[in-house]
Short mmCIF file of C-alpha atoms in Angstrom, two decimals:
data_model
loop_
_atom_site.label_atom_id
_atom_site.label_comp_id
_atom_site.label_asym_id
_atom_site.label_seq_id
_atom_site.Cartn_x
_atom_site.Cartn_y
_atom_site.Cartn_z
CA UNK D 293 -2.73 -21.60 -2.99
CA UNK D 294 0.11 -23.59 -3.83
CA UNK D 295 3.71 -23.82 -1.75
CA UNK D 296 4.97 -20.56 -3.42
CA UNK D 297 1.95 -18.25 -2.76
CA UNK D 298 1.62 -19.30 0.85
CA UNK D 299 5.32 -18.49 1.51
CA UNK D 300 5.12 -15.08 -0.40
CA UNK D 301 1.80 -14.27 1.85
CA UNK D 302 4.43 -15.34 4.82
CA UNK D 303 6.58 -13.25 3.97
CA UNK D 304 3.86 -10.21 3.44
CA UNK D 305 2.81 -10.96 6.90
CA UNK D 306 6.35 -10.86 8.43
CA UNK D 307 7.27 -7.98 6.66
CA UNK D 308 4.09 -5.72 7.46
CA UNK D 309 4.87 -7.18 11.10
CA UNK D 310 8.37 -6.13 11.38
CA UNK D 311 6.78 -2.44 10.21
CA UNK D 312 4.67 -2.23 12.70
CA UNK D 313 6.72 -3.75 15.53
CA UNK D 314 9.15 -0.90 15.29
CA UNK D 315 8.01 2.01 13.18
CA UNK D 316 5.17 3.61 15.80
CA UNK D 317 7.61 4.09 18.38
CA UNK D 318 10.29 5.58 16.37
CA UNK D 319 9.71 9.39 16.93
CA UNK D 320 9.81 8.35 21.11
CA UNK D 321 12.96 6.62 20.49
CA UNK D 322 15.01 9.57 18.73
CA UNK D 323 13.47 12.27 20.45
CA UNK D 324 13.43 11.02 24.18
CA UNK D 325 14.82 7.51 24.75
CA UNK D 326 18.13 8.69 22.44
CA UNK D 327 17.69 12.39 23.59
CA UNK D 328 17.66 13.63 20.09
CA UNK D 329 15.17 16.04 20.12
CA UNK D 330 12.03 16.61 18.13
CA UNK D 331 14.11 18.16 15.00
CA UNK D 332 16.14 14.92 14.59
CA UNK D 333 12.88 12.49 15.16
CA UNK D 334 11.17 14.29 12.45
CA UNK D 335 14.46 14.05 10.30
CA UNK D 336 14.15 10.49 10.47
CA UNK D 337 10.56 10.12 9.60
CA UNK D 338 11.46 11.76 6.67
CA UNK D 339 14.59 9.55 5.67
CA UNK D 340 12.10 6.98 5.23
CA UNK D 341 10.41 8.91 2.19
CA UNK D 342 13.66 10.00 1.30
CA UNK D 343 15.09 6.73 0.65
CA UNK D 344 12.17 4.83 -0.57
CA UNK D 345 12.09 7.66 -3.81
CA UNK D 346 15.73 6.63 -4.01
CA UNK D 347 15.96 3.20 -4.47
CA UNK D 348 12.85 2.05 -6.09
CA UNK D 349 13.62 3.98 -9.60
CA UNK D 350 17.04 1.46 -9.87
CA UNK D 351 14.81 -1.43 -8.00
CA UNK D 352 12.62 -1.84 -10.87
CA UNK D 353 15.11 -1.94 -13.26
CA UNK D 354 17.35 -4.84 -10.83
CA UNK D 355 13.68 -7.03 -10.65
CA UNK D 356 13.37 -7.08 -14.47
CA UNK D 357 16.97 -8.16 -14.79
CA UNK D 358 17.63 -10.17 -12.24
CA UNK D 359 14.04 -11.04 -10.89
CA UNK D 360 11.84 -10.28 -7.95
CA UNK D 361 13.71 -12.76 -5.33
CA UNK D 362 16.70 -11.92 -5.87
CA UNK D 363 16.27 -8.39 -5.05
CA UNK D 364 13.88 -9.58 -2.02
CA UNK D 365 16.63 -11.45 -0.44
CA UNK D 366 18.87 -8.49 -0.73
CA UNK D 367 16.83 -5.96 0.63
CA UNK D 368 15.72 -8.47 3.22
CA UNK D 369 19.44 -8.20 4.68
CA UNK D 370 19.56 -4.56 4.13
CA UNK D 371 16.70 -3.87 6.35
CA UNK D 372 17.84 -6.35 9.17
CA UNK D 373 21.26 -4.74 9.30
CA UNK D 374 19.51 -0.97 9.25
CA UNK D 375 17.22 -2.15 11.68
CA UNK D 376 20.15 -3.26 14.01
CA UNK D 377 22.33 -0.53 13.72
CA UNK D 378 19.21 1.81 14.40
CA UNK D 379 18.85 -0.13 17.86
CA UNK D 380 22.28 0.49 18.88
CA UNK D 381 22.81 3.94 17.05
CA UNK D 382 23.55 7.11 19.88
CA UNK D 383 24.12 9.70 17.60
CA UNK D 384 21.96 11.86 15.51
CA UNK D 385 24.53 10.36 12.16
CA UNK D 386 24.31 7.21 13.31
CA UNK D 387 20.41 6.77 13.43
CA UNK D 388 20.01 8.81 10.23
CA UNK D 389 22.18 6.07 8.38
CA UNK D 390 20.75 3.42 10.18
CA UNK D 391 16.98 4.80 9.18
CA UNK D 392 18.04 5.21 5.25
CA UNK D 393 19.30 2.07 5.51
CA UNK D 394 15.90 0.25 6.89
CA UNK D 395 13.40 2.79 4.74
CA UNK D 396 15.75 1.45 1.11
CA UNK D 397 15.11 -2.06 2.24
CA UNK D 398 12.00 -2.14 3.36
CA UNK D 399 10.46 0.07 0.03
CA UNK D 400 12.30 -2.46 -2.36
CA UNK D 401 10.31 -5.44 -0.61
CA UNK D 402 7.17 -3.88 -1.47
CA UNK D 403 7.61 -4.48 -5.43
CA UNK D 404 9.34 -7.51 -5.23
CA UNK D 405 6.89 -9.53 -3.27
CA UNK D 406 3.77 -8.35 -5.82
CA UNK D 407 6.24 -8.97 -8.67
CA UNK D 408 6.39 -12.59 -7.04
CA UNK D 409 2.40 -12.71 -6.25
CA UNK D 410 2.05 -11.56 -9.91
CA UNK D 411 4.37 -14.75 -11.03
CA UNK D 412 2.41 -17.03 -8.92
CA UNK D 413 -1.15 -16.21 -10.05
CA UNK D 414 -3.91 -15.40 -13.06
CA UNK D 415 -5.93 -12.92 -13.58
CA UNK D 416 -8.33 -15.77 -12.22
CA UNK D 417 -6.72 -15.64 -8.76
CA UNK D 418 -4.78 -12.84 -8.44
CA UNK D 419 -7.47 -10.47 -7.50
CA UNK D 420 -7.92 -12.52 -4.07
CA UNK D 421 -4.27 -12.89 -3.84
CA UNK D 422 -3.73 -9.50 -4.05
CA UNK D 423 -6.82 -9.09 -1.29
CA UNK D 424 -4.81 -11.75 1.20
CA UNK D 425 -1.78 -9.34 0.46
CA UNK D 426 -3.97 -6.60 2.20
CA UNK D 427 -5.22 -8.35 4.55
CA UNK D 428 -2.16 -10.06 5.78
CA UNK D 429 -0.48 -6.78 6.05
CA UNK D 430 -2.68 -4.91 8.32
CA UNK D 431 -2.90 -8.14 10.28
CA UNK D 432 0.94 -8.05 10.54
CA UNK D 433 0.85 -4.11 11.27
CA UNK D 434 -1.96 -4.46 14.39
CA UNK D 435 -0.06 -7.17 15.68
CA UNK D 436 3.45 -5.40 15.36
CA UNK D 437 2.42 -2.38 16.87
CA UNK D 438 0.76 -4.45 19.75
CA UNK D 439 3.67 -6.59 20.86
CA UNK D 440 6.25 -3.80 20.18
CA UNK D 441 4.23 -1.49 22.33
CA UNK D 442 4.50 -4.02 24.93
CA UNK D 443 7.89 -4.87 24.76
CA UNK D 444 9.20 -1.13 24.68
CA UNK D 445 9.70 1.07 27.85
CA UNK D 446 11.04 4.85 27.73
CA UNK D 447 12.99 4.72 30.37
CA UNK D 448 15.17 2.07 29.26
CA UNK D 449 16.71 2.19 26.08
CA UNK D 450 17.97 -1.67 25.80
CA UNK D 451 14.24 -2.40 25.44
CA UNK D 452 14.29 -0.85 22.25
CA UNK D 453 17.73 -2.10 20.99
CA UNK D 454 15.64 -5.82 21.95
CA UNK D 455 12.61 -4.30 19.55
CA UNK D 456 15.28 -3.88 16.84
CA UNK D 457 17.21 -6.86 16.98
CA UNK D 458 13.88 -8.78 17.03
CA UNK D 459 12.90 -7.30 13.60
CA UNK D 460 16.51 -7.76 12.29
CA UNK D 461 16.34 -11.28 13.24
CA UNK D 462 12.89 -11.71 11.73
CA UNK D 463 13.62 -9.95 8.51
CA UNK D 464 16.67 -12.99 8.14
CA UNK D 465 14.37 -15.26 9.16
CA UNK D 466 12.26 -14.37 6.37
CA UNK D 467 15.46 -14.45 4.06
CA UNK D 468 15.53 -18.10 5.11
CA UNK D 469 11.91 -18.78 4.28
CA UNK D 470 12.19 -16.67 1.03
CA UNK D 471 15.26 -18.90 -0.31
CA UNK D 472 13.00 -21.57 -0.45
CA UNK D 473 10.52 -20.03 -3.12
CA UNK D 474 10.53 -21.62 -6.40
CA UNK D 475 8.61 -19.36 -9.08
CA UNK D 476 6.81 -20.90 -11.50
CA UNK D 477 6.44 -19.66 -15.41
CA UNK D 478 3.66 -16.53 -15.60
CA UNK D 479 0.54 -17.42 -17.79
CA UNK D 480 0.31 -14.83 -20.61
CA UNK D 481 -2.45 -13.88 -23.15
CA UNK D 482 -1.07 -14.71 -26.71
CA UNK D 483 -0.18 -11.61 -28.27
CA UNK D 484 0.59 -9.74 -24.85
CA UNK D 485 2.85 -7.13 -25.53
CA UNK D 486 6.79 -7.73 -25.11
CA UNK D 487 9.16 -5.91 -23.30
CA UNK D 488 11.32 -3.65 -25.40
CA UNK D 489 14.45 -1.33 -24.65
CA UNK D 490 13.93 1.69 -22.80
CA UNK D 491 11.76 0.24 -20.03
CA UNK D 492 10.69 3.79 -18.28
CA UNK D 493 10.40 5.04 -21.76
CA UNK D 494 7.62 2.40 -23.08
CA UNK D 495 6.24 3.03 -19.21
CA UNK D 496 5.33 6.77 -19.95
CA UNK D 497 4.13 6.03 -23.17
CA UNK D 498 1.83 3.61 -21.73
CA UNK D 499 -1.45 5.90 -21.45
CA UNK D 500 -3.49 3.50 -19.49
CA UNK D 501 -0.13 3.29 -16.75
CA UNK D 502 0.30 6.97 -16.81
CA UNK D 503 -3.66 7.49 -15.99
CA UNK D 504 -3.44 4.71 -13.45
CA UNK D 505 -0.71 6.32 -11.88
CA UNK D 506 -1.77 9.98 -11.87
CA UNK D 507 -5.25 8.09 -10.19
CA UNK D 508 -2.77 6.00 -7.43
CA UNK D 509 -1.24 9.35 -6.69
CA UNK D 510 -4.60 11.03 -5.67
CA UNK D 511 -6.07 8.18 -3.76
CA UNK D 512 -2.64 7.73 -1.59
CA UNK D 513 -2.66 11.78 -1.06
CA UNK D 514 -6.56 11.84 -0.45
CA UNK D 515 -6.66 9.05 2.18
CA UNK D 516 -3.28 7.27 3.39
CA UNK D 517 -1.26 10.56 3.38
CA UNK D 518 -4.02 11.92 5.59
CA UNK D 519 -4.58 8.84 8.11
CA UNK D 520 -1.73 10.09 10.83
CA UNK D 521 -1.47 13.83 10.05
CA UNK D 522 -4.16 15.91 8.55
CA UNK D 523 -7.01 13.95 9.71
CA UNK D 524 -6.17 13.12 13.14
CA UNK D 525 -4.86 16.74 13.68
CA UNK D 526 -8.54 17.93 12.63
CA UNK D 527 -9.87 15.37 14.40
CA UNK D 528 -8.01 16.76 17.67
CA UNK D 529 -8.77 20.30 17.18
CA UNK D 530 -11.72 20.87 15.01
CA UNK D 531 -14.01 17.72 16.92
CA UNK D 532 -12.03 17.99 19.93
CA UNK D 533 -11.58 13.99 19.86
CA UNK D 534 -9.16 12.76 22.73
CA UNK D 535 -6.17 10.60 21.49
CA UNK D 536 -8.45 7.53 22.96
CA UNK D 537 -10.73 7.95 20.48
CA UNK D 538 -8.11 8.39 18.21
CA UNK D 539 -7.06 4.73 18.57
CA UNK D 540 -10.34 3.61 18.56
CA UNK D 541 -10.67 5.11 15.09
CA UNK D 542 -7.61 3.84 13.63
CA UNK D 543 -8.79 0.52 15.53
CA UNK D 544 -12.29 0.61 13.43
CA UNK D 545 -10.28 1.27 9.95
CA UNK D 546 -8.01 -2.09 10.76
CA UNK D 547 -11.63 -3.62 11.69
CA UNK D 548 -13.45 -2.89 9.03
CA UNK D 549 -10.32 -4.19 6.77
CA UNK D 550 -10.68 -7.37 8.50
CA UNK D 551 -14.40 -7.59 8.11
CA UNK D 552 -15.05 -6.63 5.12
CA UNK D 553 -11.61 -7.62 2.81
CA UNK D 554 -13.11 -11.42 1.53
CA UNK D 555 -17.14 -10.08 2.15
CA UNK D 556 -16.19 -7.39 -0.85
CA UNK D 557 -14.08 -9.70 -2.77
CA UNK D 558 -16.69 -11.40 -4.75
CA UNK D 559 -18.75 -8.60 -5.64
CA UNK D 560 -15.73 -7.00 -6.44
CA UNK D 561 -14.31 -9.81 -8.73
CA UNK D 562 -17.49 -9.53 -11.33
CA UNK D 563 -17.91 -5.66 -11.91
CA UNK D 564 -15.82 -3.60 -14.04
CA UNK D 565 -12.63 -2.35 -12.19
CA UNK D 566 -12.41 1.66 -12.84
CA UNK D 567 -16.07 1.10 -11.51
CA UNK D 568 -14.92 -0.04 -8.36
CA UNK D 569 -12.90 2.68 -8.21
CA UNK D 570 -15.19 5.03 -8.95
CA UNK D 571 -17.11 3.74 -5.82
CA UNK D 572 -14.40 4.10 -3.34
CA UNK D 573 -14.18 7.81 -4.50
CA UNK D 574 -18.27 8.38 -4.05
CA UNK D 575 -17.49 6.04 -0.60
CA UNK D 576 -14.54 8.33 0.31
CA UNK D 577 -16.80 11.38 -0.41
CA UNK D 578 -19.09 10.33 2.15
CA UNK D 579 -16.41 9.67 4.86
CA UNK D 580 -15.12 13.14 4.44
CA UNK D 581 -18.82 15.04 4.64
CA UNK D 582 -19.07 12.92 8.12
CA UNK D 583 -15.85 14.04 9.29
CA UNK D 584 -17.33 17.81 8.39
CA UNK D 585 -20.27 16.83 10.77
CA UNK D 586 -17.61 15.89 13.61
CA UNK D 587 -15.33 19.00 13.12
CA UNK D 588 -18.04 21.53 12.11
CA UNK D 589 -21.57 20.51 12.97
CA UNK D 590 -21.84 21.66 16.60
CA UNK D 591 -23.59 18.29 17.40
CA UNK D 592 -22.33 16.49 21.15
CA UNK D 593 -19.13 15.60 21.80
CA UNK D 594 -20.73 11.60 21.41
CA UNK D 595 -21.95 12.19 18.07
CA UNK D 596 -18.18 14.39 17.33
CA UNK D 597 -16.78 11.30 18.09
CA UNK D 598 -18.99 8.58 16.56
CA UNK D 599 -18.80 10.24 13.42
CA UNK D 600 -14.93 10.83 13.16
CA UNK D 601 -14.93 6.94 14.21
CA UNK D 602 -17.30 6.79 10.99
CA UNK D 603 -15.31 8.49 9.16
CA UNK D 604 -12.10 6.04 9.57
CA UNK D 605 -14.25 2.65 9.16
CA UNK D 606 -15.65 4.42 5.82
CA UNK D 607 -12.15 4.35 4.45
CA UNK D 608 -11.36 1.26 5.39
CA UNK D 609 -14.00 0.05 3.60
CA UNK D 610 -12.79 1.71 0.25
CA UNK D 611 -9.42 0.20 1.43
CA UNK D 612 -11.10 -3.08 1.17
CA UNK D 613 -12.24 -2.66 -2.11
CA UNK D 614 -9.11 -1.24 -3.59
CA UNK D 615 -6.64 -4.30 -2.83
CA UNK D 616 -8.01 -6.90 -5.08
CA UNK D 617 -8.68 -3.48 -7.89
CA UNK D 618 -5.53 -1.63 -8.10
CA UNK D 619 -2.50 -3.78 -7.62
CA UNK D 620 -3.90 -6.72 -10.27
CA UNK D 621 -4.19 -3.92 -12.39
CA UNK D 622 -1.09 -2.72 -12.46
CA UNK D 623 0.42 -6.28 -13.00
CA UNK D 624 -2.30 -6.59 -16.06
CA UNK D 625 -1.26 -3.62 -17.73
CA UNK D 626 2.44 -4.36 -17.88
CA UNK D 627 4.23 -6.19 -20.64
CA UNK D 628 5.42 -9.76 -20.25
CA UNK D 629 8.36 -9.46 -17.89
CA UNK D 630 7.56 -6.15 -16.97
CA UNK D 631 6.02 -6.16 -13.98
CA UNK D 632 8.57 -5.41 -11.63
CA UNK D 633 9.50 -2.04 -13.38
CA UNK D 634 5.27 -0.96 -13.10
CA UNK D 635 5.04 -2.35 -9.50
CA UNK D 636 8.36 -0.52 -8.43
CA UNK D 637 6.76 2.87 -10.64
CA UNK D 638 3.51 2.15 -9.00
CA UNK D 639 5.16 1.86 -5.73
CA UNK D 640 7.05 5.14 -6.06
CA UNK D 641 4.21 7.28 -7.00
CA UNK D 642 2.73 5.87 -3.64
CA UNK D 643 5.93 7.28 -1.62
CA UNK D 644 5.11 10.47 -3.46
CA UNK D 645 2.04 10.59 -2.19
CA UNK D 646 2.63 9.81 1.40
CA UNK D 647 5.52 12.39 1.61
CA UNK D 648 3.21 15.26 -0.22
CA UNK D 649 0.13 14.29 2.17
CA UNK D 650 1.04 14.71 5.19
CA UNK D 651 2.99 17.96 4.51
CA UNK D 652 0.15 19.75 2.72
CA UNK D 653 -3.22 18.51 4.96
CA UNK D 654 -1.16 18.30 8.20
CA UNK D 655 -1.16 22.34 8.77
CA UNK D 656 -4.56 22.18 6.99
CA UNK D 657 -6.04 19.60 9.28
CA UNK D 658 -5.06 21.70 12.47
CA UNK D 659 -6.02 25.27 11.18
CA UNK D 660 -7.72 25.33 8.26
CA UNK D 661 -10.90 23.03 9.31
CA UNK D 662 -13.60 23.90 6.69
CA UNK D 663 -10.96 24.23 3.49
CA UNK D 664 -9.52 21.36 4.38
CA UNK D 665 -12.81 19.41 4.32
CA UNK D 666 -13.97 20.76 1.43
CA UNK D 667 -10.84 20.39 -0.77
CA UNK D 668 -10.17 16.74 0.30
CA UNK D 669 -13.83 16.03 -0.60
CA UNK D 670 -13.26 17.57 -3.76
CA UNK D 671 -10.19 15.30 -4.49
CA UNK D 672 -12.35 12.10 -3.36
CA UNK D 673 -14.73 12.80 -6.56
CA UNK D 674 -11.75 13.60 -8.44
CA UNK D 675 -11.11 10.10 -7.59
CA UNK D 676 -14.45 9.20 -9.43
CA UNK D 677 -14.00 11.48 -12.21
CA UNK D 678 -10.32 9.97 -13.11
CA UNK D 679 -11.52 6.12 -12.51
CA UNK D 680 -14.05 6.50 -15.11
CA UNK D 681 -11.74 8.03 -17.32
CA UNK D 682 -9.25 5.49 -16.99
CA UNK D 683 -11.97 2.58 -18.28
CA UNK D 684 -11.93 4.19 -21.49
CA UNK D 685 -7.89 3.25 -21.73
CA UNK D 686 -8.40 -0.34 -20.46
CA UNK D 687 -9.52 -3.10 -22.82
CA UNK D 688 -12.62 -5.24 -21.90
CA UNK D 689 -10.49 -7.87 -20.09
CA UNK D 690 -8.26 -5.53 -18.61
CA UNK D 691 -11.03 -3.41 -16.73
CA UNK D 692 -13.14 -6.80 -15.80
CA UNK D 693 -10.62 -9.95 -15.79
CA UNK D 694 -13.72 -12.32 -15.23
CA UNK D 695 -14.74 -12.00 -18.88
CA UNK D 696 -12.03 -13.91 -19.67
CA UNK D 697 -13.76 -16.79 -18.31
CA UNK D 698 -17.16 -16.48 -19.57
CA UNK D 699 -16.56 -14.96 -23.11
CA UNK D 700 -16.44 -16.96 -25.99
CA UNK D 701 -15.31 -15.43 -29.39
CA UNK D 702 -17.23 -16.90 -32.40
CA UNK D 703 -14.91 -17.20 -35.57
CA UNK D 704 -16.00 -18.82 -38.69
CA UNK D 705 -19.78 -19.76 -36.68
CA UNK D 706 -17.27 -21.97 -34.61
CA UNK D 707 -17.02 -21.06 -31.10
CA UNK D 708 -13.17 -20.41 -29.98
CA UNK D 709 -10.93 -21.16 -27.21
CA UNK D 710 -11.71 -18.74 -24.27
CA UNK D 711 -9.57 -15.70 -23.78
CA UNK D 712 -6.67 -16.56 -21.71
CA UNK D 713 -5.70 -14.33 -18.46
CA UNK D 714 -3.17 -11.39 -18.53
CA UNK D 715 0.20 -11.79 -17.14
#
């Protein structure tokens, strides 16, 4: 990696840290440490969604004019003074401000940083750069959510206003390291298509975006949405797991990430990409029939829980295999200097997705046991089905960025250069 990269993956890191170091222990904070009450918590949890579908319309837009650091470094300082103000804020206005004003900053980083890991690779490297991304982020999150949780204590509220101003002074920190990015020109294929007026317009007309998009929006409903409502409700009172096994199952999806993220990579690299996709939904399948057995196959409470634990490390092994598939993509099907306007679309159909989730398998997970198995499973091969009907948009390179390396294009009996990589 050169100087660039490894500060970007820095900034992942810290960024994905300060998330985690705060955002666990927000409902405890409104509802009991401020004495908000549950209503207001769950208010706030939902700013978050709220503000992200704001702001990243207009922030894809403000990357392709202005580009991706620029916006960085303002939503850098947008977070750390939201995240400050939530640590002193006493009123239910107050922290409602102060929590649009972190969620708006911290969606806008999101896009900017892969706009920036998209300037600073190929489609040689960005696969694995894309699959450090990951990594570095759930890295950041488990060790967040670690030192926050030791830091904070409910019965004193200034050790929360410390967890904030730690994360405010980390996200200028990061400002600091950020400024000192240089970006370096994009490699492009000859012949890439240019950027014309109209950006959301030539988005939608983009058939191969639209499909990848429609596809983003069922694999963030079928598994992310699901991780913290639907699927640990069920898990509670369909398998009757107790919340300690409900930590060790988010612990084996963060494990399994760690395991498995560069042990998938090179497989990965050298098949077909809506292939890989296709896997994860078959993979995803799998995980959902095992969290049936936990919920509804009367086995022990052991082999309740061992399977529900299953069920978690299954995803996070379809996790795994998504990070070096579906961001590159996105950054290969935009057109030169278009990148930030598909990552910040991209991006927003993920917020969709985690606001919809929750809402609709939540009161499924907790009631509804065997529909809510069966339809998520049903949405997992929907996964499958739309994957392989994406290839068919994608051109050769597109769908399987390694045959730019290896193909050679005979013109005239004379072999030709190799196909350059996609911006």
């Amino acid at each position: 990696m050169g100087a660039a990269m490894r500060r970007i993956h820095v900034g992942n890191a810290l960024s994905a840290f300060g998330l985690g170091f705060t955002v666990p222990f927000l409902y405890v904070y409104v509802a009991q440490v401020r004495g908000l009450g549950s209503m207001t918590a769950g208010v706030v949890l939902a700013v978050f969604a709220v503000a992200a579908l704001v702001v990243l319309p207009f922030a894809g837009r403000a990357i392709v004019r202005r580009g991706p650091l620029p916006v960085l470094l303002v939503a850098l300082v947008t977070a750390s003074l939201g995240a400050l103000s939530l640590g002193l804020a006493n009123s239910a206005t107050t922290v409602v401000l102060s929590a649009a004003t972190l969620g708006a900053g911290q969606a806008v980083m999101s896009p900017a940083l892969a706009t920036m890991i998209v300037d600073c690779s190929s489609a040689d490297t960005r696969s694995r750069a894309f699959a450090t991304q990951f990594f570095l982020q759930n890295l950041g999150l488990g060790v967040g959510g670690l030192i926050g949780g030791h830091i904070v204590d409910t019965s004193r509220a200034s050790s929360f206003t410390l967890l904030f101003s730690i994360e405010a002074a980390m996200f200028l920190l990061l400002v600091v390291i950020m400024s000192t990015v240089r970006l370096p020109h994009t490699p492009k294929i000859e012949g890439a298509p240019q950027a014309r007026g109209g950006s959301w317009k030539q988005l939608l007309g983009n058939r191969a975006m639209v499909q990848l998009s429609v596809l983003g929006f069922v694999l963030f409903f079928a598994c992310y949405g699901q991780f913290e409502s639907g699927l640990s409700a069920y898990g509670v009172e369909a398998a009757g797991i107790s919340t300690s096994a409900l930590g060790t199952a988010m612990a084996a999806n963060t494990a399994m990430i760690v395991v498995a993220q560069f042990a998938v990579l090179k497989f990965v690299e050298r098949r077909k990409r809506s292939r890989v996709i296709a896997a994860v939904g078959l993979i995803w399948a799998v995980a959902w029939l095992t969290a049936g057995y936990a919920g509804l196959g009367h086995g022990s409470q052991t082999m309740a829980t061992a399977a529900f634990v299953s069920t978690y490390a299954l995803f996070g092994l379809g996790e795994a295999m998504l990070s070096p598939t579906v961001a590159p993509l996105v950054a290969d099907l935009a057109p030169a200097g278009m990148a930030g306007q598909y990552n910040s679309a991209f991006a927003l159909v993920k917020q969709l997705a985690l606001a919809v989730g929750p809402a609709v398998g939540g009161p499924m997970g907790a009631s509804l046991h065997g529909p809510y198995v069966v339809t998520f499973l049903l949405f997992s091969l929907g996964i499958t089905y739309l994957a392989i009907r994406l290839g068919r948009q994608l051109t050769p390179v597109q769908n399987q960025p390694s045959l730019a390396r290896s193909r050679v294009v005979a013109q005239g009996g004379v072999p030709a250069e190799p196909v350059r990589a996609a911006a």
